[in-house]
């Protein structure tokens, strides 16, 4: 990453080698919550929160289902943990103590880690939604992502009808770059338009709250 900042160009081979050995940070403490990688044993918390939030999530999250079992939830947490340590994707829980209040993460596009691009995804537990947690979580991900992580570009995509998601991106300081027409499929099977928001390392000054 230093080589890129100094010269303005990227030695992809050198960067790839660096990324083979990249050790991702595991947690980040923000104001009232902690972002942290999932661990074996987190399944019960995930099961509790996604099941309690099903009606809130089902409109936008393709993976939401009414009664997720403990076994499924534990397997999901273990898969997330494995991917994290293999640098294949960085899914994070949003925690208040032992309570899971949402999920987020830096997700890799097909290009891979060496390109410095990641998509931020997010869901907030039903009982916490609409109270500012999504915006603060996204700010935390930008602050952390441009300080302790090697990201050069962080982006956010949402269905144009998902007003809460689009407002969250804008409030957290992401810039809308455009709208792709009919480029995705909504959970109900209809085609959807997608807003693209992004923020670049070169234009961002991390401002952690503490
Ligand atoms: C989208 C989501 C992550 C936002 O998190 P949140 O904690 O609810 O959002 P915040 O409370 O920080 O609110 C951010 C902005 O969105 C607005 N907002 C929240 N819910 C809204 C809704 N249902 N309709 C319109 N605007 C809404 C808020 O008012 C606020 O904007 P404002 O201060 O200008 O009024 C959350 O609502 C969620 O989990 N939704 C279901 C899953 C999802 O859609 N994930 C995103 C996929 S791209």
Coordinates of N, CA and C and ligand atoms in Angstrom, one line a residue:
X1 N 0.8 -1.2 0.0 CA 0.0 0.0 0.0 C 0.9 1.3 0.0
X2 N 2.0 1.2 0.7 CA 2.9 2.4 0.7 C 3.4 2.7 -0.7
X3 N 3.8 1.6 -1.4 CA 4.3 1.8 -2.7 C 3.2 2.5 -3.6
X4 N 2.0 2.2 -3.4 CA 0.9 2.8 -4.2 C 0.8 4.3 -3.9
X5 N 0.8 4.6 -2.6 CA 0.6 6.0 -2.2 C 1.8 6.9 -2.7
X6 N 3.0 6.3 -2.7 CA 4.2 7.1 -3.1 C 4.2 7.4 -4.6
X7 N 3.9 6.3 -5.4 CA 4.1 6.4 -6.8 C 2.8 6.7 -7.6
X8 N 1.7 6.4 -7.0 CA 0.4 6.6 -7.7 C 0.1 5.4 -8.5
X9 N 1.0 4.4 -8.7 CA 0.6 3.2 -9.4 C 0.8 2.0 -8.5
X10 N 0.3 0.9 -9.0 CA 0.3 -0.3 -8.1 C 1.1 -1.4 -8.7
X11 N 2.0 -2.0 -8.0 CA 2.7 -3.3 -8.4 C 1.8 -4.4 -7.9
X12 N 1.0 -4.9 -8.8 CA 0.0 -5.9 -8.4 C 0.6 -7.2 -7.8
X13 N 1.8 -7.6 -8.5 CA 2.4 -8.8 -8.0 C 2.9 -8.7 -6.6
X14 N 3.5 -7.5 -6.3 CA 4.1 -7.3 -5.0 C 2.9 -7.2 -4.0
X15 N 1.8 -6.5 -4.4 CA 0.7 -6.3 -3.5 C 0.0 -7.7 -3.2
X16 N 0.0 -8.5 -4.3 CA -0.7 -9.8 -4.1 C 0.1 -10.6 -3.0
X17 N 1.5 -10.5 -3.1 CA 2.3 -11.3 -2.2 C 2.0 -10.7 -0.8
X18 N 1.9 -9.4 -0.7 CA 1.6 -8.8 0.6 C 0.3 -9.3 1.2
X19 N -0.7 -9.4 0.3 CA -2.0 -9.8 0.7 C -2.1 -11.3 1.1
X20 N -1.2 -12.1 0.6 CA -1.2 -13.5 1.0 C -0.8 -13.6 2.5
X21 N -0.1 -12.6 3.0 CA 0.3 -12.6 4.4 C -0.4 -11.6 5.2
X22 N -1.4 -11.0 4.7 CA -2.2 -10.0 5.4 C -2.9 -10.6 6.6
X23 N -2.8 -10.0 7.8 CA -3.5 -10.5 8.9 C -4.6 -9.5 9.3
X24 N -5.8 -9.9 9.1 CA -6.9 -8.9 9.3 C -7.1 -8.6 10.7
X25 N -7.3 -7.3 11.0 CA -7.7 -6.9 12.4 C -9.0 -7.6 12.8
X26 N -9.2 -8.0 14.0 CA -10.4 -8.8 14.4 C -11.5 -8.0 15.0
X27 N -11.2 -6.8 15.6 CA -12.3 -6.1 16.2 C -12.0 -4.6 16.3
X28 N -13.0 -3.8 16.4 CA -12.9 -2.4 16.5 C -14.0 -1.8 17.4
X29 N -13.5 -1.1 18.5 CA -14.5 -0.6 19.4 C -14.9 0.8 19.0
X30 N -16.2 1.1 18.9 CA -16.7 2.4 18.5 C -17.4 2.9 19.7
X31 N -18.3 3.8 19.6 CA -18.9 4.5 20.7 C -19.7 3.5 21.7
X32 N -20.8 3.0 21.2 CA -21.6 2.1 22.0 C -21.6 0.6 21.6
X33 N -20.7 0.3 20.6 CA -20.7 -1.0 20.1 C -19.3 -1.4 19.6
X34 N -19.2 -2.7 19.4 CA -17.9 -3.3 18.9 C -18.2 -4.0 17.6
X35 N -17.4 -3.8 16.6 CA -17.4 -4.6 15.4 C -16.4 -5.7 15.6
X36 N -16.8 -7.0 15.4 CA -15.8 -8.0 15.5 C -16.1 -9.2 14.7
X37 N -15.1 -9.9 14.3 CA -15.2 -11.2 13.5 C -16.0 -12.2 14.3
X38 N -16.8 -13.0 13.5 CA -17.5 -14.1 14.2 C -16.5 -15.2 14.6
X39 N -17.0 -15.9 15.7 CA -16.2 -17.0 16.2 C -17.0 -18.2 16.4
X40 N -16.4 -19.4 16.4 CA -17.2 -20.6 16.8 C -17.9 -20.3 18.2
X41 N -19.1 -20.6 18.3 CA -19.9 -20.4 19.5 C -20.8 -19.2 19.4
X42 N -20.7 -18.4 18.3 CA -21.6 -17.2 18.2 C -23.0 -17.6 17.6
X43 N -23.1 -18.9 17.3 CA -24.4 -19.3 16.6 C -25.7 -18.9 17.3
X44 N -25.7 -19.1 18.7 CA -26.9 -18.8 19.4 C -27.3 -17.3 19.3
X45 N -26.3 -16.5 19.4 CA -26.6 -15.0 19.3 C -27.1 -14.7 17.9
X46 N -26.5 -15.3 16.9 CA -26.9 -15.0 15.5 C -28.4 -15.5 15.3
X47 N -28.6 -16.7 15.8 CA -29.9 -17.3 15.6 C -31.0 -16.4 16.3
X48 N -30.7 -16.0 17.5 CA -31.7 -15.2 18.3 C -32.0 -13.9 17.5
X49 N -30.9 -13.2 17.0 CA -31.2 -11.9 16.5 C -31.8 -11.9 15.1
X50 N -31.4 -12.9 14.2 CA -32.0 -12.9 12.9 C -33.4 -13.4 13.0
X51 N -33.7 -14.3 13.9 CA -35.1 -14.8 14.0 C -36.0 -13.7 14.5
X52 N -35.5 -13.0 15.5 CA -36.3 -11.9 16.0 C -36.5 -10.7 15.0
X53 N -35.6 -10.7 14.0 CA -35.6 -9.6 13.1 C -36.2 -10.0 11.7
X54 N -36.7 -11.2 11.6 CA -37.1 -11.7 10.3 C -38.0 -10.8 9.5
X55 N -39.1 -10.3 10.1 CA -40.0 -9.4 9.4 C -39.4 -8.2 8.9
X56 N -38.4 -7.7 9.6 CA -37.7 -6.4 9.2 C -36.7 -6.7 8.1
X57 N -36.1 -7.9 8.1 CA -35.0 -8.2 7.1 C -35.6 -8.8 5.8
X58 N -36.7 -9.5 5.9 CA -37.1 -10.3 4.7 C -37.3 -9.5 3.4
X59 N -37.7 -8.2 3.6 CA -37.9 -7.4 2.4 C -36.7 -7.1 1.6
X60 N -35.5 -7.1 2.3 CA -34.3 -6.7 1.5 C -33.2 -7.8 1.5
X61 N -33.2 -8.7 2.5 CA -32.1 -9.6 2.6 C -32.5 -11.0 2.1
X62 N -31.9 -11.5 1.0 CA -32.3 -12.7 0.3 C -32.1 -13.9 1.3
X63 N -31.2 -13.8 2.2 CA -30.9 -14.9 3.1 C -31.8 -15.1 4.3
X64 N -32.7 -14.1 4.5 CA -33.5 -14.1 5.7 C -34.6 -15.2 5.5
X65 N -34.7 -16.0 6.6 CA -35.7 -17.0 6.6 C -36.4 -17.0 8.0
X66 N -37.6 -17.6 8.1 CA -38.4 -17.4 9.4 C -37.8 -18.1 10.6
X67 N -37.3 -19.3 10.5 CA -36.9 -20.0 11.7 C -35.5 -20.6 11.4
X68 N -34.5 -19.8 11.6 CA -33.1 -20.3 11.3 C -32.7 -21.2 12.6
X69 N -32.2 -22.4 12.3 CA -31.9 -23.2 13.4 C -30.6 -22.9 14.1
X70 N -30.3 -23.4 15.3 CA -29.1 -23.2 16.0 C -27.9 -23.8 15.1
X71 N -28.2 -25.0 14.6 CA -27.1 -25.7 13.8 C -26.7 -24.8 12.6
X72 N -27.7 -24.3 11.9 CA -27.4 -23.5 10.7 C -26.7 -22.3 11.1
X73 N -27.1 -21.7 12.2 CA -26.5 -20.4 12.6 C -25.1 -20.6 13.0
X74 N -24.8 -21.7 13.7 CA -23.4 -22.0 14.2 C -22.5 -22.3 12.9
X75 N -23.1 -23.0 12.0 CA -22.3 -23.3 10.8 C -22.0 -22.0 10.0
X76 N -23.0 -21.1 9.9 CA -22.7 -19.8 9.3 C -21.6 -19.1 10.0
X77 N -21.6 -19.0 11.3 CA -20.6 -18.3 12.1 C -19.2 -18.9 11.8
X78 N -19.1 -20.2 11.8 CA -17.9 -20.9 11.5 C -17.4 -20.7 10.1
X79 N -18.3 -20.6 9.2 CA -17.9 -20.4 7.8 C -17.3 -18.9 7.7
X80 N -18.0 -18.0 8.3 CA -17.6 -16.6 8.3 C -16.2 -16.5 8.9
X81 N -16.0 -17.2 10.0 CA -14.7 -17.2 10.7 C -13.6 -17.7 9.8
X82 N -13.9 -18.9 9.1 CA -12.9 -19.4 8.2 C -12.5 -18.5 7.1
X83 N -13.5 -17.9 6.5 CA -13.3 -17.0 5.3 C -12.4 -15.8 5.8
X84 N -12.7 -15.4 7.0 CA -12.0 -14.2 7.5 C -10.5 -14.5 7.6
X85 N -10.2 -15.6 8.2 CA -8.8 -15.9 8.4 C -8.1 -16.4 7.1
X86 N -8.8 -16.7 6.1 CA -8.2 -17.0 4.8 C -8.2 -15.8 3.8
X87 N -8.6 -14.7 4.4 CA -8.6 -13.4 3.6 C -9.6 -13.6 2.4
X88 N -10.7 -14.3 2.6 CA -11.6 -14.5 1.5 C -12.8 -13.5 1.6
X89 N -13.0 -12.9 2.7 CA -14.1 -12.0 3.0 C -14.2 -11.8 4.5
X90 N -14.7 -10.6 4.9 CA -14.5 -10.2 6.2 C -15.9 -9.8 6.8
X91 N -16.6 -10.8 7.2 CA -18.0 -10.6 7.8 C -17.8 -10.3 9.3
X92 N -18.5 -9.3 9.8 CA -18.4 -8.8 11.1 C -19.8 -8.8 11.8
X93 N -19.8 -9.1 13.1 CA -21.0 -8.8 13.9 C -20.9 -7.5 14.5
X94 N -22.0 -6.9 14.8 CA -22.1 -5.6 15.5 C -22.6 -6.0 16.9
X95 N -21.7 -5.8 17.9 CA -22.0 -6.4 19.3 C -22.1 -5.3 20.3
X96 N -23.0 -5.5 21.2 CA -23.1 -4.7 22.5 C -22.9 -5.7 23.6
X97 N -21.7 -5.9 24.1 CA -21.5 -6.9 25.0 C -21.7 -8.3 24.3
X98 N -22.5 -9.1 24.9 CA -22.7 -10.4 24.3 C -23.9 -10.4 23.3
X99 N -24.6 -9.3 23.2 CA -25.7 -9.2 22.3 C -25.3 -8.8 20.9
X100 N -25.8 -9.6 19.9 CA -25.6 -9.2 18.5 C -26.7 -8.3 18.1
X101 N -26.3 -7.1 17.6 CA -27.3 -6.1 17.3 C -27.3 -5.8 15.8
X102 N -26.5 -6.6 15.0 CA -26.5 -6.4 13.6 C -25.3 -7.1 12.9
X103 N -25.3 -7.1 11.6 CA -24.2 -7.7 10.9 C -23.7 -6.8 9.8
X104 N -22.4 -6.9 9.5 CA -21.9 -6.0 8.5 C -20.6 -6.7 7.9
X105 N -19.7 -5.9 7.3 CA -18.5 -6.5 6.9 C -17.9 -5.8 5.6
X106 N -16.7 -6.2 5.3 CA -16.0 -5.8 4.1 C -16.0 -7.0 3.2
X107 N -16.8 -6.9 2.1 CA -16.9 -8.1 1.2 C -16.1 -7.9 0.0
X108 N -15.4 -8.9 -0.4 CA -14.5 -8.7 -1.6 C -15.2 -9.0 -2.9
X109 N -15.1 -8.0 -3.8 CA -15.6 -8.3 -5.2 C -14.7 -9.4 -5.8
X110 N -15.0 -9.8 -7.0 CA -14.3 -10.9 -7.6 C -12.8 -10.6 -7.8
X111 N -12.4 -9.4 -7.8 CA -11.0 -9.0 -8.1 C -10.1 -9.5 -7.0
X112 N -10.5 -9.6 -5.8 CA -9.6 -10.1 -4.7 C -9.0 -8.9 -3.9
X113 N -8.4 -9.3 -2.8 CA -7.9 -8.4 -1.8 C -6.9 -7.4 -2.4
X114 N -6.1 -7.9 -3.3 CA -5.0 -7.0 -3.8 C -5.4 -5.8 -4.5
X115 N -6.6 -5.7 -4.9 CA -7.1 -4.5 -5.6 C -7.5 -3.4 -4.6
X116 N -7.7 -3.7 -3.4 CA -8.0 -2.7 -2.4 C -9.4 -2.2 -2.4
X117 N -10.3 -3.0 -3.0 CA -11.7 -2.6 -3.1 C -12.6 -3.5 -2.2
X118 N -13.5 -3.0 -1.5 CA -14.4 -3.8 -0.7 C -15.8 -3.2 -0.7
X119 N -16.8 -4.1 -0.7 CA -18.2 -3.7 -0.6 C -18.6 -3.8 0.9
X120 N -19.2 -2.8 1.4 CA -19.8 -2.8 2.8 C -21.2 -3.2 2.7
X121 N -21.6 -4.3 3.4 CA -23.0 -4.7 3.5 C -23.4 -4.5 5.0
X122 N -24.7 -4.5 5.2 CA -25.2 -4.3 6.6 C -26.6 -4.7 6.8
X123 N -26.9 -5.2 8.0 CA -28.3 -5.3 8.5 C -28.2 -4.9 10.0
X124 N -29.3 -4.3 10.4 CA -29.4 -3.9 11.8 C -30.6 -4.7 12.4
X125 N -30.5 -5.1 13.6 CA -31.6 -5.8 14.3 C -32.8 -5.0 14.3
X126 N -34.0 -5.6 14.2 CA -35.2 -4.8 14.1 C -35.4 -3.9 15.3
X127 N -35.1 -4.3 16.5 CA -35.4 -3.4 17.6 C -34.4 -2.2 17.7
X128 N -33.3 -2.3 16.9 CA -32.3 -1.2 16.9 C -32.5 -0.3 15.6
X129 N -33.2 -0.7 14.6 CA -33.3 0.0 13.4 C -33.9 1.3 13.5
X130 N -33.5 2.3 12.7 CA -34.1 3.6 12.7 C -33.7 4.5 13.8
X131 N -32.6 4.1 14.6 CA -32.2 4.9 15.8 C -30.7 5.3 15.6
X132 N -30.2 5.3 14.4 CA -28.9 5.8 14.1 C -27.8 4.8 14.2
X133 N -28.0 3.6 14.5 CA -26.9 2.6 14.6 C -26.3 2.3 13.3
X134 N -27.2 2.2 12.2 CA -26.6 1.9 10.9 C -25.7 3.0 10.4
X135 N -26.0 4.2 10.6 CA -25.2 5.3 10.2 C -23.8 5.3 11.0
X136 N -23.9 5.1 12.3 CA -22.7 5.0 13.1 C -21.8 3.8 12.7
X137 N -22.5 2.7 12.4 CA -21.7 1.5 12.0 C -21.0 1.8 10.7
X138 N -21.6 2.4 9.8 CA -21.0 2.7 8.5 C -19.8 3.7 8.7
X139 N -20.0 4.7 9.6 CA -18.9 5.6 9.8 C -17.7 4.9 10.5
X140 N -18.0 3.9 11.4 CA -17.0 3.1 12.0 C -16.2 2.3 11.0
X141 N -17.0 1.8 10.0 CA -16.3 0.9 9.0 C -15.4 1.8 8.1
X142 N -15.8 3.0 7.8 CA -15.0 3.9 7.0 C -13.7 4.3 7.8
X143 N -13.9 4.7 9.0 CA -12.8 5.1 9.9 C -11.8 3.9 10.0
X144 N -12.3 2.7 10.4 CA -11.4 1.6 10.6 C -10.8 1.1 9.2
X145 N -11.7 1.1 8.2 CA -11.2 0.6 6.9 C -10.1 1.5 6.3
X146 N -10.1 2.8 6.6 CA -9.1 3.6 6.0 C -7.9 3.9 7.0
X147 N -7.9 3.2 8.1 CA -6.8 3.4 9.1 C -6.1 2.0 9.2
X148 N -6.8 1.0 9.7 CA -6.1 -0.3 10.0 C -6.2 -1.3 8.8
X149 N -7.0 -1.0 7.8 CA -7.2 -2.0 6.7 C -6.5 -1.4 5.5
X150 N -6.2 -2.2 4.5 CA -5.6 -1.7 3.3 C -6.5 -1.2 2.2
X151 N -7.8 -0.9 2.5 CA -8.7 -0.5 1.5 C -8.4 0.8 0.8
X152 N -8.6 0.9 -0.5 CA -8.4 2.1 -1.2 C -9.8 2.7 -1.6
X153 N -10.7 1.8 -1.7 CA -12.1 2.2 -2.1 C -13.1 1.3 -1.4
X154 N -14.0 1.9 -0.7 CA -15.1 1.2 -0.1 C -16.4 1.6 -0.7
X155 N -17.2 0.6 -1.1 CA -18.5 1.0 -1.8 C -19.7 0.3 -1.1
X156 N -20.8 0.8 -1.5 CA -22.1 0.4 -0.9 C -23.1 0.4 -2.0
X157 N -23.9 -0.7 -2.2 CA -24.9 -0.7 -3.2 C -26.2 -1.0 -2.5
X158 N -27.3 -0.3 -3.1 CA -28.6 -0.6 -2.5 C -29.7 -0.5 -3.6
X159 N -30.7 -1.2 -3.4 CA -31.9 -1.1 -4.2 C -32.4 0.3 -4.1
X160 N -32.7 1.0 -5.2 CA -33.2 2.4 -5.2 C -34.4 2.6 -4.3
X161 N -35.2 1.5 -4.1 CA -36.4 1.6 -3.2 C -36.1 1.5 -1.7
X162 N -34.8 1.1 -1.4 CA -34.5 0.9 0.0 C -34.0 2.3 0.6
X163 N -35.0 3.1 1.0 CA -34.6 4.5 1.3 C -33.8 4.5 2.6
X164 N -34.0 3.6 3.5 CA -33.2 3.6 4.8 C -31.7 3.4 4.4
X165 N -31.5 2.4 3.5 CA -30.1 2.1 3.1 C -29.4 3.3 2.4
X166 N -30.2 3.9 1.4 CA -29.6 5.1 0.7 C -29.3 6.2 1.7
X167 N -30.2 6.5 2.6 CA -30.0 7.6 3.6 C -28.8 7.3 4.5
X168 N -28.7 6.0 4.9 CA -27.6 5.6 5.7 C -26.3 5.9 5.0
X169 N -26.2 5.5 3.8 CA -24.9 5.8 3.0 C -24.6 7.3 2.9
X170 N -25.6 8.1 2.6 CA -25.4 9.5 2.5 C -25.1 10.1 3.8
X171 N -25.8 9.8 4.9 CA -25.5 10.4 6.2 C -24.1 10.0 6.7
X172 N -23.6 8.8 6.3 CA -22.3 8.4 6.8 C -21.2 9.1 5.9
X173 N -21.5 9.8 4.9 CA -20.5 10.5 4.1 C -20.1 9.8 2.8
X174 N -20.8 8.8 2.4 CA -20.5 8.2 1.1 C -21.0 9.0 -0.1
X175 N -20.4 8.9 -1.2 CA -20.8 9.7 -2.3 C -21.5 8.9 -3.4
X176 N -22.6 9.3 -3.8 CA -23.3 8.6 -4.8 C -22.7 8.8 -6.2
X177 N -22.3 7.6 -6.8 CA -21.6 7.7 -8.1 C -22.5 7.4 -9.3
X178 N -23.7 6.8 -9.0 CA -24.6 6.6 -10.1 C -25.6 5.6 -9.8
X179 N -26.4 5.3 -10.7 CA -27.5 4.3 -10.6 C -27.5 3.3 -11.8
X180 N -27.4 2.1 -11.5 CA -27.5 1.1 -12.5 C -28.9 0.6 -12.7
X181 N -29.4 0.7 -13.9 CA -30.7 0.4 -14.2 C -30.9 -1.1 -14.4
X182 N -31.9 -1.7 -13.7 CA -32.3 -3.1 -13.9 C -31.1 -4.1 -13.9
X183 N -30.2 -3.8 -12.9 CA -29.0 -4.7 -12.9 C -29.0 -5.8 -11.9
X184 N -30.0 -5.8 -11.0 CA -30.1 -6.8 -10.0 C -31.5 -7.4 -9.9
X185 N -31.6 -8.4 -9.1 CA -32.9 -9.1 -8.9 C -33.3 -9.0 -7.4
X186 N -34.5 -8.4 -7.2 CA -35.0 -8.2 -5.8 C -35.4 -9.5 -5.2
X187 N -35.6 -9.6 -3.9 CA -35.9 -10.8 -3.2 C -37.2 -11.4 -3.7
X188 N -38.1 -10.6 -4.3 CA -39.4 -11.1 -4.8 C -39.2 -11.6 -6.3
X189 N -38.0 -11.5 -6.8 CA -37.8 -12.0 -8.2 C -37.9 -11.0 -9.3
X190 N -38.4 -9.8 -8.9 CA -38.5 -8.7 -9.9 C -37.1 -8.0 -10.1
X191 N -36.9 -7.4 -11.3 CA -35.6 -6.7 -11.5 C -35.6 -5.4 -10.7
X192 N -34.4 -5.0 -10.3 CA -34.3 -3.8 -9.5 C -33.2 -2.8 -10.1
X193 N -33.4 -1.5 -9.8 CA -32.3 -0.6 -10.0 C -31.4 -0.5 -8.8
X194 N -30.2 -0.2 -9.0 CA -29.2 -0.2 -7.8 C -28.4 1.1 -7.8
X195 N -28.5 1.8 -6.6 CA -27.6 3.0 -6.4 C -26.2 2.5 -6.0
X196 N -25.2 3.1 -6.5 CA -23.8 2.8 -6.1 C -23.2 4.1 -5.4
X197 N -22.8 3.8 -4.1 CA -22.1 4.9 -3.3 C -20.7 4.4 -3.1
X198 N -19.8 5.3 -2.9 CA -18.4 4.9 -2.6 C -17.7 6.1 -1.8
X199 N -16.6 5.7 -1.2 CA -15.7 6.6 -0.6 C -14.2 6.1 -0.8
X200 N -13.3 7.0 -1.1 CA -11.9 6.7 -1.4 C -11.0 7.0 -0.2
X201 N -10.0 6.2 0.0 CA -9.0 6.5 1.0 C -8.4 7.9 0.8
X202 N -8.1 8.3 -0.4 CA -7.4 9.5 -0.7 C -8.3 10.8 -0.3
X203 N -9.6 10.6 -0.2 CA -10.4 11.7 0.1 C -11.0 11.7 1.5
X204 N -10.5 10.7 2.3 CA -11.2 10.5 3.6 C -10.2 10.7 4.8
X205 N -10.6 11.5 5.8 CA -9.9 11.6 7.0 C -10.6 10.9 8.1
X206 N -10.0 9.7 8.6 CA -10.7 9.0 9.7 C -10.9 9.9 10.9
X207 N -12.1 9.8 11.5 CA -12.4 10.6 12.7 C -13.1 9.7 13.7
X208 N -12.4 8.8 14.3 CA -13.0 8.0 15.3 C -13.6 8.8 16.4
X209 N -14.6 8.3 17.1 CA -15.3 9.1 18.1 C -14.5 9.1 19.5
X210 N -13.5 8.3 19.6 CA -12.8 8.2 20.8 C -11.3 8.4 20.7
Ligands
LIG1 C1 -30.7 -0.1 6.1 C2 -30.3 -0.2 7.6 C3 -29.0 -1.0 7.6 C4 -30.1 1.2 8.1 O1 -29.8 1.2 9.5 P1 -30.6 2.0 10.6 O2 -29.9 1.9 11.8 O3 -32.0 1.6 10.5 O4 -30.4 3.5 9.9 P2 -30.3 4.9 10.7 O5 -31.2 4.8 12.0 O6 -28.9 5.2 10.9 O7 -31.0 5.9 9.7 C5 -30.3 6.4 8.6 C6 -31.2 7.3 7.8 O8 -32.2 6.5 7.2 C7 -33.5 7.0 7.5 N1 -34.4 5.8 7.6 C8 -34.3 4.8 8.5 N2 -35.3 4.0 8.3 C9 -36.0 4.5 7.2 C10 -37.1 4.0 6.4 N3 -37.7 2.9 6.7 N4 -37.5 4.8 5.4 C11 -36.9 5.9 5.1 N5 -35.8 6.4 5.7 C12 -35.4 5.7 6.8 C13 -33.3 7.6 8.8 O9 -34.3 8.5 9.1 C14 -31.9 8.3 8.6 O10 -32.0 9.4 7.8 P3 -32.4 10.9 8.4 O11 -31.6 11.0 9.6 O12 -31.9 11.8 7.3 O13 -33.8 10.9 8.6 C15 -31.4 -1.0 8.4 O14 -32.6 -0.2 8.4 C16 -31.7 -2.4 8.0 O15 -31.1 -3.3 8.6 N6 -32.5 -2.6 7.0 C17 -32.9 -4.0 6.6 C18 -31.7 -4.6 5.8 C19 -31.1 -3.7 4.7 O16 -31.9 -3.1 4.0 N7 -29.8 -3.6 4.6 C20 -29.1 -2.8 3.6 C21 -29.1 -3.5 2.3 S1 -28.3 -2.4 1.1

